[in-house]
mmCIF file of C-alpha atoms in Angstrom:
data_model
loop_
_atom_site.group_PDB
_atom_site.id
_atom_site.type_symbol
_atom_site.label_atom_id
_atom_site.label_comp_id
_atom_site.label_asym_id
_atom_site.label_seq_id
_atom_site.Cartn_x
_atom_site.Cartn_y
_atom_site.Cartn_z
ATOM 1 C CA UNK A 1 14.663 -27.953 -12.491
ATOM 2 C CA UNK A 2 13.506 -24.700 -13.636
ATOM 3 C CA UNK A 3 11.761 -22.115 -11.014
ATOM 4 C CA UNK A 4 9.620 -20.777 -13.920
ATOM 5 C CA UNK A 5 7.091 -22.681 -16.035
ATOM 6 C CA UNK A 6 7.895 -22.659 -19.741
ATOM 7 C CA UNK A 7 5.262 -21.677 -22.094
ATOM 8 C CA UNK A 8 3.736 -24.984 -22.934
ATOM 9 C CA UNK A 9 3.512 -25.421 -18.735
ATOM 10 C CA UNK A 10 1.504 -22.567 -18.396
ATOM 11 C CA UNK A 11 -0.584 -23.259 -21.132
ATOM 12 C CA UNK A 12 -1.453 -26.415 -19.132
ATOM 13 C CA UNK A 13 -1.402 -24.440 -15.833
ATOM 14 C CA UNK A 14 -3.817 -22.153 -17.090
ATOM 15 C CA UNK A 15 -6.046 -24.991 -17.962
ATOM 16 C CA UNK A 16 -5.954 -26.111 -14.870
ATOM 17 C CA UNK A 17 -3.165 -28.861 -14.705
ATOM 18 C CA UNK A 18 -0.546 -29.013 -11.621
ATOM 19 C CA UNK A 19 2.822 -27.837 -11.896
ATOM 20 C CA UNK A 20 6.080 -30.274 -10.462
ATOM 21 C CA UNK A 21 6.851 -28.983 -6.811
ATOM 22 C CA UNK A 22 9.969 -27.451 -7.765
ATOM 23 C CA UNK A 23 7.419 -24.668 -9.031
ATOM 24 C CA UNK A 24 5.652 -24.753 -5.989
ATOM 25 C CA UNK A 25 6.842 -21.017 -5.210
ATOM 26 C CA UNK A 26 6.119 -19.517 -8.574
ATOM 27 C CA UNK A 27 2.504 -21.060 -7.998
ATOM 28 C CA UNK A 28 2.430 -19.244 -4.605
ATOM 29 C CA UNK A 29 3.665 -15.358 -5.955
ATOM 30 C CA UNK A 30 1.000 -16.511 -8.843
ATOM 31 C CA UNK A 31 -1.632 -16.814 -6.809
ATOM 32 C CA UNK A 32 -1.338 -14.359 -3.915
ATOM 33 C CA UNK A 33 1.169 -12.455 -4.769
ATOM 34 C CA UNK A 34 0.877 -8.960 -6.206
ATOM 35 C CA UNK A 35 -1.344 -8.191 -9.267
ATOM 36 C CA UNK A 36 -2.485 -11.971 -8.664
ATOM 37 C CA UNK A 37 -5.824 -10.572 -9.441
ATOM 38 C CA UNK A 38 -4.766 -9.050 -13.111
ATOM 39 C CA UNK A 39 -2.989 -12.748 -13.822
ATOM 40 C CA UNK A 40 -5.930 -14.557 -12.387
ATOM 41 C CA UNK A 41 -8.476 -12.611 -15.084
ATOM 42 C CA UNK A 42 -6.176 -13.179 -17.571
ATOM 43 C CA UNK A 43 -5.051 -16.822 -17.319
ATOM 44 C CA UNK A 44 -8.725 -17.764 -16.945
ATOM 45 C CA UNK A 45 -9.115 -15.837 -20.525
ATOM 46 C CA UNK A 46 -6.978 -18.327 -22.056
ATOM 47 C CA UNK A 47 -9.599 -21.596 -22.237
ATOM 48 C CA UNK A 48 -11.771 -19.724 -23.687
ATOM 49 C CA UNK A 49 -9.762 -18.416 -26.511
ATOM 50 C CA UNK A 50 -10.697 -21.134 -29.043
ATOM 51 C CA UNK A 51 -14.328 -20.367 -28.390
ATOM 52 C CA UNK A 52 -13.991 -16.380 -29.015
ATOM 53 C CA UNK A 53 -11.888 -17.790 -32.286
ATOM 54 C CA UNK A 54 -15.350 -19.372 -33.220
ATOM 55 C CA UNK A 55 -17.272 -17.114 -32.640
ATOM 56 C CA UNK A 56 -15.418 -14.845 -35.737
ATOM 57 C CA UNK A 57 -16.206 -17.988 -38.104
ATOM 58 C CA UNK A 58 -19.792 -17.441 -37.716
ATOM 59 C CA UNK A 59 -22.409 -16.272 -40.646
ATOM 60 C CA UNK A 60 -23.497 -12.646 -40.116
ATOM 61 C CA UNK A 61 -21.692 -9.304 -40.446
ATOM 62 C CA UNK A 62 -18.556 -8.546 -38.529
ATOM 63 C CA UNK A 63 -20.073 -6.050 -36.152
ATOM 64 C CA UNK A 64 -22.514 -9.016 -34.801
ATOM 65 C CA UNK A 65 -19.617 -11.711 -34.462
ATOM 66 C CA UNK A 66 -17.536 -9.320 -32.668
ATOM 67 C CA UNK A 67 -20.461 -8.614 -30.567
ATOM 68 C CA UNK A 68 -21.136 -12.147 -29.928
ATOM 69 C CA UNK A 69 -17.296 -12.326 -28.953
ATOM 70 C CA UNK A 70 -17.607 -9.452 -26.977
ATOM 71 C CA UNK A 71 -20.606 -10.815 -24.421
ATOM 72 C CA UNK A 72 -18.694 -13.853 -24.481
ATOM 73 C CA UNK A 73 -15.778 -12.260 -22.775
ATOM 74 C CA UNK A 74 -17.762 -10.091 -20.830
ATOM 75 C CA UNK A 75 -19.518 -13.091 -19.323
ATOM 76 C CA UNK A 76 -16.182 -14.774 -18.974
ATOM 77 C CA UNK A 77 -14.721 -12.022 -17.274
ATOM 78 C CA UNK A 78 -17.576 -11.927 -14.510
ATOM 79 C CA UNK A 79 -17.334 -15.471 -13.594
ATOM 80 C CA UNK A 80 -13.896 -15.591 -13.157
ATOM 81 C CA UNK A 81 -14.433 -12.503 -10.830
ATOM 82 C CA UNK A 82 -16.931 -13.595 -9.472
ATOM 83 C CA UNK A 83 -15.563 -17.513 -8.986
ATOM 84 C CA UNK A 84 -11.713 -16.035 -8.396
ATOM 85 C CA UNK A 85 -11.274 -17.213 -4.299
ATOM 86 C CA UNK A 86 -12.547 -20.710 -5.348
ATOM 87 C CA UNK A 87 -10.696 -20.644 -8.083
ATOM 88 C CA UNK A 88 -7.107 -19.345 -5.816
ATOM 89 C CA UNK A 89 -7.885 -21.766 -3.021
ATOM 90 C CA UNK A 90 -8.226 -24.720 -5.174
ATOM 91 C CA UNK A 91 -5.224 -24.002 -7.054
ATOM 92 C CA UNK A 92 -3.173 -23.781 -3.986
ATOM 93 C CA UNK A 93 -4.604 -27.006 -2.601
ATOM 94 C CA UNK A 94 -3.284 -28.896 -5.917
ATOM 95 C CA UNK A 95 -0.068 -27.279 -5.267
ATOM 96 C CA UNK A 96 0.266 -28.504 -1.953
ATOM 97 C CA UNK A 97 0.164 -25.103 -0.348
ATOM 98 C CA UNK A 98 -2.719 -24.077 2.418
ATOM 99 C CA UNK A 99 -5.566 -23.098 0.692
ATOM 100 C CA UNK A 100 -6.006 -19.978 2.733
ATOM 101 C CA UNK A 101 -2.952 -18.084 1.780
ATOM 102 C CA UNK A 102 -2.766 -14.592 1.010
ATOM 103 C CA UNK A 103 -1.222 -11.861 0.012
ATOM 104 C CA UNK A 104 0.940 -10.457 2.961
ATOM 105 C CA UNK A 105 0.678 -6.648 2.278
ATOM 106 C CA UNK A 106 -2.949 -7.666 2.253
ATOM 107 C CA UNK A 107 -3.267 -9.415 5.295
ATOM 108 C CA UNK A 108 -1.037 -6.502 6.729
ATOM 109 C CA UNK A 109 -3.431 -3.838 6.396
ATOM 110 C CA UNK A 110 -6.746 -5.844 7.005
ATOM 111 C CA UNK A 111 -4.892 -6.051 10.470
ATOM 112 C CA UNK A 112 -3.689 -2.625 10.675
ATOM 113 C CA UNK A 113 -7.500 -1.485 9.891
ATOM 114 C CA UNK A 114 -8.457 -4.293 12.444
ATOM 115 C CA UNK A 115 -6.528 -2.757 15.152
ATOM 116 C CA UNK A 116 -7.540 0.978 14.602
ATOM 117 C CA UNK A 117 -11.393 0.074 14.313
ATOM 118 C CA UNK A 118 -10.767 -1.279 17.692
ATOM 119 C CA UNK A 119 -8.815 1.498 19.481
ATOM 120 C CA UNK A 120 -11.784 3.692 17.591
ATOM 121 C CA UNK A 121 -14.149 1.582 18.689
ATOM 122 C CA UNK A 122 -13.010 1.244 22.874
ATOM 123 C CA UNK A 123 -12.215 4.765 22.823
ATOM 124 C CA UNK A 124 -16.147 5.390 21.518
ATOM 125 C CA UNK A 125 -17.738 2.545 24.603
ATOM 126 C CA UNK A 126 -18.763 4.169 27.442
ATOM 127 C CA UNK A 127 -17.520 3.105 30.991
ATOM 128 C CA UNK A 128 -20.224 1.091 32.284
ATOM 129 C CA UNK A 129 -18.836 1.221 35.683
ATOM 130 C CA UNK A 130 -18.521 5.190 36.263
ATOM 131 C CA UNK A 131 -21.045 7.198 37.928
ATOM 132 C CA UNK A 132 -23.212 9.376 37.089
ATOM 133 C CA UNK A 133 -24.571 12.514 38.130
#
């Protein structure tokens, strides 16, 4: 079995179909690996494609149907921002993989930052027990 979907398997992927479990760690480096974000905003592009088709086919000059394509996107483009962890941790959960993966560089640093905020942070607290005076 390939590792890799082909293209018709990511055309379904993208619409939101399953892959087999032999892709199960393509789906993972898809979803939380690096530059997941870029390939999230741009695989959730690709149901909507017929409708920006559309709206070029409608009546009017070209500048309005291309601006009528162009809000379309735009609003596209926010709710798949705006929808994107949902999106992830659903995904993985039809892959059989824990929904709460992430990306490891990622978690990485949030820990790193984690630990220095805290040696800031008890460096900053005052002794409560020393005396004063």
């Amino acid at each position: 079995m390939s590792t890799r979907p082909g293209p018709f398997q990511w055309l379904a992927y993208a619409f939101g179909r399953p892959l087999p479990a032999s892709m199960r760690e393509w789906v993972r480096n898809d979803l939380v690996g690096d530059h997941a974000v870029a390939r999230h905003m741009i695989r959730s592009q690709v149901p909507f494609l017929p409708l920006y088709a559309a709206f070029l086919l409608l009546p009017g000059p070209v500048w309005l149907r291309l601006s009528t394509m162009g809000l379309g996107v735009a609003l596209a483009l926010f709710f798949s921002a705006a929808y994107m962890a949902q999106n992830r941790r659903r995904r993985l959960e039809r892959h059989g993989l824990p929904g709460e993966l992430e990306n490891p560089r990622r978690a990485e640093r949030r820990e790193a930052e984690k630990a220095a905020y805290e040696r800031m942070h008890s460096a900053m607290r005052p002794d409560p027990y020393a005396r004063r005076g």
